[in-house]
Amino acid sequence: MPKPNPASLPRHIAIIMDGNGRWAEQQGKPRIMGHRAGVESVQDIVRASRELGIGVLTLYAFSTENWKRPPLEVQALMGLLKAFLESELATMVHNNVSLRCLGQKDRIPPEVRKVMERVIRETAGNSGLILNLALSYGGRNEITQAAQAIARECRDGLLRPEAIDQAVLEQHLYTAGLPDPDLLIRTGGETRLSNFLLWQASYAELYFTETLWPDFRKQDLLHAILDFQKRQRRFGKTGEQAKQSSSH
Ligand code: FPP
């Protein structure tokens, strides 16, 4: 397989990791075995992103809607997350990876939140890959929270309503200060956004694959990046204009 061009890598890759349940069902195993196998894909994709020199990787690990799943599955997923964070801390420190969390932190069970906050704290100074875990995350919820925070600032006289622009809104999102995703991947065959990064994904190139998340590994990521590099990103301009601005 050809190698991606290092000069035009996506700066930020976001992934909807779908298909764990079906992967397990196909093998006659309980769904949680699919999530467990999914953790191995997470490890592989984090390693590959770091090696490639990707700036930001955002993984949709648990949505605001996922709380509606059977309590045993929610509990098992939280257990996997905790175990992942505990076992990966040393590797993240060693590999210069910095962990962040996007989502409703207060809904995360305290024993998971504690480990997560420790990993965030201990990796905060790292300057390599930024790994965002979207946990209890929902795009509409994120935008609503931003609107509330902005309204409070206006009420308190810290901000004039006329001064609210896109940059102000962005500063109130979980992703404040990070580049928008250039490439958004969804595994597992569905072709929807499912409330993921609704604001940030406005201009993302979307890549859908039938591959189920536990089968998605480095080669599949390279494939998605190569596909991304073949596309022309126009940001509303004509093809000719886009060619001129990207050659500058
Ligand atoms: C979707 O598959 C996947 C999830 C809801 C959870 C993703 C979690 C992991 C990959 C493991 C834990 C994460 C980390 C970062 C360690 P699904 O269950 O909806 O699959 P289905 O559509 O086939 O039912």
Short mmCIF file of C-alpha atoms and ligand atoms in Angstrom, two decimals:
data_model
loop_
_atom_site.label_atom_id
_atom_site.label_comp_id
_atom_site.label_asym_id
_atom_site.label_seq_id
_atom_site.Cartn_x
_atom_site.Cartn_y
_atom_site.Cartn_z
CA MET A 1 0.00 0.00 0.00
CA PRO A 2 1.33 3.51 -0.80
CA LYS A 3 2.29 5.68 2.17
CA PRO A 4 0.34 8.84 3.05
CA ASN A 5 2.00 12.11 2.08
CA PRO A 6 3.40 13.54 5.35
CA ALA A 7 2.89 17.09 4.04
CA SER A 8 -0.89 16.81 3.82
CA LEU A 9 -1.89 14.67 6.77
CA PRO A 10 -5.15 15.49 8.51
CA ARG A 11 -4.29 17.55 11.60
CA HIS A 12 -7.25 16.17 13.49
CA ILE A 13 -8.91 12.77 12.96
CA ALA A 14 -12.22 11.98 14.69
CA ILE A 15 -13.63 8.45 14.82
CA ILE A 16 -17.06 7.00 15.56
CA MET A 17 -16.08 3.52 16.71
CA ASP A 18 -19.15 1.52 15.75
CA GLY A 19 -19.79 -2.21 15.34
CA ASN A 20 -18.46 -3.77 18.54
CA GLY A 21 -21.79 -5.42 19.36
CA ARG A 22 -22.25 -6.89 15.88
CA TRP A 23 -18.65 -8.14 15.84
CA ALA A 24 -19.35 -10.10 19.02
CA GLU A 25 -22.75 -11.34 17.84
CA GLN A 26 -21.18 -12.63 14.61
CA GLN A 27 -18.93 -14.78 16.74
CA GLY A 28 -21.68 -15.91 19.09
CA LYS A 29 -20.10 -13.99 21.97
CA PRO A 30 -21.66 -11.52 24.45
CA ARG A 31 -21.58 -7.87 23.30
CA ILE A 32 -19.03 -6.93 25.93
CA MET A 33 -16.48 -9.16 24.19
CA GLY A 34 -16.85 -6.85 21.19
CA HIS A 35 -16.07 -3.81 23.34
CA ARG A 36 -13.09 -5.64 24.80
CA ALA A 37 -11.76 -6.37 21.31
CA GLY A 38 -12.52 -2.71 20.48
CA VAL A 39 -10.04 -1.60 23.12
CA GLU A 40 -7.27 -3.36 21.14
CA SER A 41 -8.26 -1.34 18.08
CA VAL A 42 -8.11 1.82 20.20
CA GLN A 43 -4.55 0.93 21.27
CA ASP A 44 -3.51 0.18 17.68
CA ILE A 45 -5.04 3.38 16.26
CA VAL A 46 -3.56 5.58 19.00
CA ARG A 47 -0.13 4.06 18.33
CA ALA A 48 -0.47 4.49 14.56
CA SER A 49 -1.67 8.11 14.88
CA ARG A 50 1.27 8.96 17.10
CA GLU A 51 3.75 7.34 14.72
CA LEU A 52 2.25 9.15 11.74
CA GLY A 53 2.47 12.51 13.52
CA ILE A 54 -1.26 13.24 13.69
CA GLY A 55 -1.89 16.23 15.99
CA VAL A 56 -5.29 15.34 17.46
CA LEU A 57 -7.25 12.09 17.61
CA THR A 58 -10.81 12.19 18.96
CA LEU A 59 -12.55 8.91 19.77
CA TYR A 60 -16.29 8.66 20.43
CA ALA A 61 -16.18 6.23 23.34
CA PHE A 62 -19.59 6.89 24.94
CA SER A 63 -22.44 9.17 23.87
CA THR A 64 -25.04 10.95 26.02
CA GLU A 65 -27.53 8.48 24.45
CA ASN A 66 -25.43 5.44 25.45
CA TRP A 67 -26.62 5.85 29.07
CA LYS A 68 -29.87 4.26 27.85
CA ARG A 69 -28.13 0.92 27.18
CA PRO A 70 -28.71 -1.98 29.59
CA PRO A 71 -27.05 -1.15 32.94
CA LEU A 72 -24.76 -4.18 32.73
CA GLU A 73 -23.36 -3.05 29.37
CA VAL A 74 -22.87 0.53 30.66
CA GLN A 75 -21.10 -0.84 33.73
CA ALA A 76 -18.89 -3.08 31.60
CA LEU A 77 -17.97 -0.19 29.28
CA MET A 78 -17.06 2.01 32.25
CA GLY A 79 -14.96 -0.83 33.63
CA LEU A 80 -13.11 -1.18 30.31
CA LEU A 81 -12.46 2.55 30.22
CA LYS A 82 -11.06 2.56 33.72
CA ALA A 83 -8.82 -0.43 32.97
CA PHE A 84 -7.69 1.20 29.71
CA LEU A 85 -6.77 4.46 31.45
CA GLU A 86 -4.93 2.66 34.25
CA SER A 87 -2.96 0.43 31.92
CA GLU A 88 -2.16 3.12 29.32
CA LEU A 89 -0.96 5.90 31.62
CA ALA A 90 2.69 4.83 31.53
CA THR A 91 2.60 4.34 27.74
CA MET A 92 1.01 7.76 27.23
CA VAL A 93 3.64 9.44 29.39
CA HIS A 94 6.40 7.55 27.58
CA ASN A 95 5.00 8.36 24.14
CA ASN A 96 4.33 12.06 24.80
CA VAL A 97 0.55 11.61 24.42
CA SER A 98 -1.72 14.07 26.18
CA LEU A 99 -5.19 12.89 27.24
CA ARG A 100 -8.27 15.09 27.31
CA CYS A 101 -11.91 14.37 27.84
CA LEU A 102 -14.85 15.85 25.93
CA GLY A 103 -18.25 15.48 27.54
CA GLN A 104 -20.30 15.63 30.72
CA LYS A 105 -17.59 14.77 33.24
CA ASP A 106 -20.04 14.95 36.15
CA ARG A 107 -22.01 11.97 34.78
CA ILE A 108 -18.96 9.68 34.71
CA PRO A 109 -18.88 7.32 37.74
CA PRO A 110 -16.51 8.76 40.39
CA GLU A 111 -14.04 5.83 40.29
CA VAL A 112 -13.60 6.23 36.50
CA ARG A 113 -13.50 10.02 36.75
CA LYS A 114 -10.76 9.86 39.35
CA VAL A 115 -8.48 7.79 37.11
CA MET A 116 -9.33 9.94 34.12
CA GLU A 117 -8.47 13.16 35.96
CA ARG A 118 -5.19 11.65 37.10
CA VAL A 119 -4.22 10.65 33.54
CA ILE A 120 -5.26 14.09 32.24
CA ARG A 121 -3.15 15.77 34.94
CA GLU A 122 -0.10 13.58 34.45
CA THR A 123 -0.09 13.90 30.67
CA ALA A 124 -1.05 17.59 30.48
CA GLY A 125 2.49 18.73 29.69
CA ASN A 126 2.98 16.29 26.80
CA SER A 127 3.40 17.89 23.40
CA GLY A 128 2.84 14.95 21.04
CA LEU A 129 -0.52 13.49 20.06
CA ILE A 130 -3.58 14.95 21.81
CA LEU A 131 -5.97 12.08 22.53
CA ASN A 132 -9.52 13.28 23.14
CA LEU A 133 -11.91 10.75 24.59
CA ALA A 134 -15.51 11.76 23.96
CA LEU A 135 -17.28 10.40 27.05
CA SER A 136 -20.90 11.08 27.83
CA TYR A 137 -20.57 13.39 24.84
CA GLY A 138 -23.32 14.81 22.66
CA GLY A 139 -22.87 17.56 20.09
CA ARG A 140 -26.22 19.27 20.77
CA ASN A 141 -25.55 19.14 24.48
CA GLU A 142 -22.11 20.71 23.94
CA ILE A 143 -23.57 23.60 21.92
CA THR A 144 -26.36 24.11 24.48
CA GLN A 145 -23.80 24.29 27.31
CA ALA A 146 -21.81 26.84 25.31
CA ALA A 147 -24.97 28.95 24.80
CA GLN A 148 -25.67 28.87 28.54
CA ALA A 149 -22.10 29.88 29.42
CA ILE A 150 -22.20 32.74 26.91
CA ALA A 151 -25.60 33.91 28.24
CA ARG A 152 -24.17 33.98 31.78
CA GLU A 153 -21.22 36.10 30.62
CA CYS A 154 -23.61 38.55 28.95
CA ARG A 155 -25.80 38.70 32.05
CA ASP A 156 -22.73 39.40 34.20
CA GLY A 157 -21.61 42.17 31.87
CA LEU A 158 -18.47 40.34 30.73
CA LEU A 159 -19.58 40.07 27.10
CA ARG A 160 -21.73 42.17 24.78
CA PRO A 161 -24.26 40.15 22.69
CA GLU A 162 -22.94 41.92 19.54
CA ALA A 163 -19.48 40.53 20.29
CA ILE A 164 -20.69 36.92 20.03
CA ASP A 165 -19.19 35.47 16.89
CA GLN A 166 -18.06 32.00 15.77
CA ALA A 167 -14.74 32.36 17.57
CA VAL A 168 -16.53 33.12 20.87
CA LEU A 169 -18.76 30.10 20.44
CA GLU A 170 -15.76 27.89 19.66
CA GLN A 171 -14.01 29.06 22.81
CA HIS A 172 -16.90 27.62 24.83
CA LEU A 173 -16.83 24.16 23.26
CA TYR A 174 -14.94 21.20 24.77
CA THR A 175 -12.52 21.46 21.83
CA ALA A 176 -11.56 25.11 22.50
CA GLY A 177 -8.15 25.84 21.04
CA LEU A 178 -7.95 22.68 18.93
CA PRO A 179 -8.20 22.54 15.14
CA ASP A 180 -11.46 21.20 13.70
CA PRO A 181 -11.38 17.58 12.50
CA ASP A 182 -10.24 17.32 8.88
CA LEU A 183 -11.21 13.68 8.61
CA LEU A 184 -14.14 11.99 10.34
CA ILE A 185 -14.26 8.20 10.15
CA ARG A 186 -17.22 6.00 11.04
CA THR A 187 -16.79 2.24 11.14
CA GLY A 188 -19.56 -0.36 11.19
CA GLY A 189 -21.46 0.53 8.02
CA GLU A 190 -23.85 3.25 9.23
CA THR A 191 -23.64 6.61 7.45
CA ARG A 192 -24.71 9.15 10.05
CA LEU A 193 -23.07 11.53 12.55
CA SER A 194 -25.03 10.43 15.63
CA ASN A 195 -24.62 13.76 17.44
CA PHE A 196 -20.79 13.72 17.17
CA LEU A 197 -18.86 17.02 16.88
CA LEU A 198 -21.79 18.74 15.15
CA TRP A 199 -20.18 22.19 15.14
CA GLN A 200 -16.58 21.07 14.59
CA ALA A 201 -17.27 18.65 11.72
CA SER A 202 -18.76 21.33 9.41
CA TYR A 203 -15.99 20.95 6.84
CA ALA A 204 -14.65 17.52 7.77
CA GLU A 205 -14.18 14.95 5.04
CA LEU A 206 -16.41 12.02 5.95
CA TYR A 207 -15.18 8.45 5.53
CA PHE A 208 -17.52 5.53 6.07
CA THR A 209 -16.42 1.92 6.12
CA GLU A 210 -18.27 -1.36 6.60
CA THR A 211 -15.36 -2.65 8.71
CA LEU A 212 -16.50 -3.25 12.30
CA TRP A 213 -14.49 -1.36 14.94
CA PRO A 214 -12.72 -4.42 16.44
CA ASP A 215 -11.40 -5.20 12.94
CA PHE A 216 -10.27 -1.61 12.24
CA ARG A 217 -6.49 -1.42 12.53
CA LYS A 218 -3.53 0.64 11.29
CA GLN A 219 -3.90 -0.51 7.66
CA ASP A 220 -7.52 0.66 7.65
CA LEU A 221 -6.50 4.04 9.09
CA LEU A 222 -3.85 4.42 6.38
CA HIS A 223 -6.49 3.57 3.79
CA ALA A 224 -8.79 6.30 5.15
CA ILE A 225 -5.94 8.85 5.15
CA LEU A 226 -4.97 7.99 1.56
CA ASP A 227 -8.61 8.44 0.53
CA PHE A 228 -8.65 11.81 2.36
CA GLN A 229 -5.51 12.91 0.51
CA LYS A 230 -7.15 12.24 -2.87
CA ARG A 231 -9.99 14.63 -2.15
CA GLN A 232 -10.02 18.34 -2.92
CA ARG A 233 -11.17 20.47 -0.02
CA ARG A 234 -12.87 23.60 -1.35
CA PHE A 235 -14.37 25.25 1.77
CA GLY A 236 -17.11 26.80 -0.40
CA LYS A 237 -14.71 28.10 -3.07
CA THR A 238 -14.54 26.97 -6.72
CA GLY A 239 -12.16 24.15 -7.60
CA GLU A 240 -9.82 26.64 -9.29
CA GLN A 241 -9.73 29.00 -6.28
CA ALA A 242 -9.15 26.10 -3.89
CA LYS A 243 -6.18 24.91 -5.98
CA GLN A 244 -4.64 28.41 -5.84
CA SER A 245 -5.09 28.81 -2.07
CA SER A 246 -3.70 25.35 -1.29
CA SER A 247 -0.59 26.01 -3.42
CA HIS A 248 0.24 29.16 -1.38
C1 FPP B 1 -20.30 1.18 19.40
O1 FPP B 1 -20.49 -0.18 19.11
C2 FPP B 1 -19.26 1.34 20.41
C3 FPP B 1 -19.45 1.87 21.64
C4 FPP B 1 -20.76 2.35 22.13
C5 FPP B 1 -18.36 1.98 22.62
C6 FPP B 1 -16.98 2.13 22.09
C7 FPP B 1 -16.05 1.69 23.14
C8 FPP B 1 -14.88 1.03 22.96
C9 FPP B 1 -14.27 0.82 21.65
C10 FPP B 1 -14.14 0.45 24.13
C11 FPP B 1 -13.77 1.40 25.20
C12 FPP B 1 -13.12 2.65 24.71
C13 FPP B 1 -11.89 3.07 25.05
C14 FPP B 1 -11.43 4.40 24.58
C15 FPP B 1 -10.97 2.28 25.84
P1 FPP B 1 -21.94 -0.80 19.29
O2 FPP B 1 -21.99 -1.47 20.61
O3 FPP B 1 -22.97 0.26 19.06
O4 FPP B 1 -21.96 -1.83 18.12
P2 FPP B 1 -23.22 -2.34 17.29
O5 FPP B 1 -23.70 -1.15 16.48
O6 FPP B 1 -22.65 -3.41 16.45
O7 FPP B 1 -24.22 -2.80 18.30
#
